[in-house]
mmCIF file of C-alpha atoms in Angstrom:
data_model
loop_
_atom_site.group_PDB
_atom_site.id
_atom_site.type_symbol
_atom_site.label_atom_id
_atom_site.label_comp_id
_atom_site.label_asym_id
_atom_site.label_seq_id
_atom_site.Cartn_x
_atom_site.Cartn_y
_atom_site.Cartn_z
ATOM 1 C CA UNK A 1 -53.635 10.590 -55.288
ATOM 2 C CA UNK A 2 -52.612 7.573 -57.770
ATOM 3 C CA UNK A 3 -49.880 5.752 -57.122
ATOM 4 C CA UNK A 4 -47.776 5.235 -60.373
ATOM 5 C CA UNK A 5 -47.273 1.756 -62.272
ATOM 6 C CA UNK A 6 -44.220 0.661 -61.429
ATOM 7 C CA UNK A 7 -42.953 -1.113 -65.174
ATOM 8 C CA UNK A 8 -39.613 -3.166 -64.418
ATOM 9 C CA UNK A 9 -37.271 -0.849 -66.253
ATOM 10 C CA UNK A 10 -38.064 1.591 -63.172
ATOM 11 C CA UNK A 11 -37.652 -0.526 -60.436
ATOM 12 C CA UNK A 12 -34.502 -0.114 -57.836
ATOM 13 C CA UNK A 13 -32.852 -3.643 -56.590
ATOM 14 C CA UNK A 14 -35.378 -4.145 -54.171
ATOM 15 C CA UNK A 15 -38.121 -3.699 -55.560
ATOM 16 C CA UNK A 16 -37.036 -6.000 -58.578
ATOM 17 C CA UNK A 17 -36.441 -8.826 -56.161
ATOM 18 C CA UNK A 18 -39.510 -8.162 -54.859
ATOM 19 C CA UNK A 19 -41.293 -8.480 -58.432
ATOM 20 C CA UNK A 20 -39.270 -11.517 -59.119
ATOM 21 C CA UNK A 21 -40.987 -13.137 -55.518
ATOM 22 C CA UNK A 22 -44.228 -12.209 -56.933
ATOM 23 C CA UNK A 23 -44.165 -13.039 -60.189
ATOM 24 C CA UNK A 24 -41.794 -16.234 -59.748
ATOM 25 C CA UNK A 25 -43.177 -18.210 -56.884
ATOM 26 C CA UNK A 26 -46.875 -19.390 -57.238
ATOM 27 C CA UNK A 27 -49.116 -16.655 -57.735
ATOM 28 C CA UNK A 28 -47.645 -15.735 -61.140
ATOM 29 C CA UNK A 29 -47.766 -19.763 -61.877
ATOM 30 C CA UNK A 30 -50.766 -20.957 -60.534
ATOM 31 C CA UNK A 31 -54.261 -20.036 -62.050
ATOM 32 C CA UNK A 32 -55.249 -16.257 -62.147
ATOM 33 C CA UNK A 33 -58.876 -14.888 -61.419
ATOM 34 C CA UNK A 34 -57.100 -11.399 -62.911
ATOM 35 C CA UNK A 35 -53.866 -10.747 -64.779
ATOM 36 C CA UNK A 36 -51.255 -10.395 -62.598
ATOM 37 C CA UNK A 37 -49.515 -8.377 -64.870
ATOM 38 C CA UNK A 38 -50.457 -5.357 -67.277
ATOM 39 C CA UNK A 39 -49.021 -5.453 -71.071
ATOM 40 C CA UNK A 40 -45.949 -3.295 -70.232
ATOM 41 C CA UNK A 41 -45.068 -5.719 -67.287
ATOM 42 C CA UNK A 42 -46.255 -3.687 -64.166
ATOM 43 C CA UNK A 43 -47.929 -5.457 -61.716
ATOM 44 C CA UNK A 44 -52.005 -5.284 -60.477
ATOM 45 C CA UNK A 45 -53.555 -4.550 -57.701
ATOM 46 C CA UNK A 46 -52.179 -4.302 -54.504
ATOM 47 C CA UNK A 47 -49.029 -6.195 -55.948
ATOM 48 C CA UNK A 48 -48.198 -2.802 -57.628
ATOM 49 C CA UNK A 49 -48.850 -0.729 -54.939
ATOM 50 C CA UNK A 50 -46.307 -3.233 -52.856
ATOM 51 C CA UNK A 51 -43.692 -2.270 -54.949
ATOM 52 C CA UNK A 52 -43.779 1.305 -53.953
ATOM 53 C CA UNK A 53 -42.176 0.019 -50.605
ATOM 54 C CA UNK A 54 -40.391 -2.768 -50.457
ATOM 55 C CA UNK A 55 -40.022 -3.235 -46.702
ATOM 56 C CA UNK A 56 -43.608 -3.672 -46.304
ATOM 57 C CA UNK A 57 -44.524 -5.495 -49.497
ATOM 58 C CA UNK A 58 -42.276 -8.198 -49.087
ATOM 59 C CA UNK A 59 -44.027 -8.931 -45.545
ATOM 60 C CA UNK A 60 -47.349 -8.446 -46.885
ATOM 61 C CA UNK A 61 -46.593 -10.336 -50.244
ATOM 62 C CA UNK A 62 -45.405 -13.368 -47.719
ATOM 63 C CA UNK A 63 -48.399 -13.734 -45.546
ATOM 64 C CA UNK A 64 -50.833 -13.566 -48.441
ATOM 65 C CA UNK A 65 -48.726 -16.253 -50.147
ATOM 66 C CA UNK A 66 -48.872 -18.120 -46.956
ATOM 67 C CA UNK A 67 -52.534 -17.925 -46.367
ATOM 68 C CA UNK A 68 -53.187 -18.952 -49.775
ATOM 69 C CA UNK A 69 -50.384 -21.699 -50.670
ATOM 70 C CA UNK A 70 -49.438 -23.015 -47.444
ATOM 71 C CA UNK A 71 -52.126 -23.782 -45.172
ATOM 72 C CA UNK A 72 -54.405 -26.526 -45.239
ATOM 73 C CA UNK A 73 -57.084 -24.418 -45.722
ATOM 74 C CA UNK A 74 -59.504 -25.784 -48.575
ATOM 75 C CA UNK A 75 -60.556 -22.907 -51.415
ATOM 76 C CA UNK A 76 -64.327 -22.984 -50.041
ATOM 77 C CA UNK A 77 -62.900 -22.630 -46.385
ATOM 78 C CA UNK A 78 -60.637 -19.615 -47.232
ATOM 79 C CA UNK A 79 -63.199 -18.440 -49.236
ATOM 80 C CA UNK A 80 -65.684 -18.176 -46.337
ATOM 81 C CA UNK A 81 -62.921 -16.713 -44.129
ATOM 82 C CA UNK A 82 -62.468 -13.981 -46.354
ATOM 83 C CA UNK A 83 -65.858 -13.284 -46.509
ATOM 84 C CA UNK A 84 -66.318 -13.488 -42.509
ATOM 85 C CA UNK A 85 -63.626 -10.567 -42.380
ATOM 86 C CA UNK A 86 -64.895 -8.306 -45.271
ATOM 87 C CA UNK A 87 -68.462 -8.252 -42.917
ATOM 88 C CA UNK A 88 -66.751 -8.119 -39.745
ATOM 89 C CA UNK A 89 -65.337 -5.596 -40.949
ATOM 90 C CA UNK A 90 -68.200 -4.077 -42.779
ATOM 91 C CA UNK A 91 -65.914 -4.017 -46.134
ATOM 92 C CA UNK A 92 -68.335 -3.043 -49.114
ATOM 93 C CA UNK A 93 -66.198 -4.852 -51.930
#
């Protein structure tokens, strides 16, 4: 099953805050390795599927924002992080 995009016109209060988080704060300023947005104004990738509940996004939104903006992790160190999880894991993406 697909989840539907969620375009802002359909979103509850929530979920529009949530948006505005994601689009707002630095991931929606910063440079993008993929739009963050698609031409109607739903979001991509898991940011869209965040949406769909709020109470769990918002969390998930926050750590990823964290782990990215806030540490003092350097790109190549995150980088390698990521990449020591995804075969830890044995992640084929």
């Amino acid at each position: 099953m697909r989840l539907p995009d969620l375009t802002p016109d359909r979103l509850d209060e929530q979920q529009r805050a949530l948006r505005e988080r994601i689009v707002g704060g630095p991931r929606g300023s910063g440079p993008q390795h993929f739009p963050l947005t698609t031409p109607d104004g739903a979001l991509t990738g898991p940011f869209g599927v965040m949406l769909h509940e709020p109470a769990l996004g918002a969390p998930l939104q926050e750590l990823g924002s964290a782990v990215r903006y806030a540490t003092g992790l350097t790109d190549r160190v995150r980088e390698v992080a990521i990449l020591a999880v995804a075969a830890a894991t044995g992640s084929a993406f």
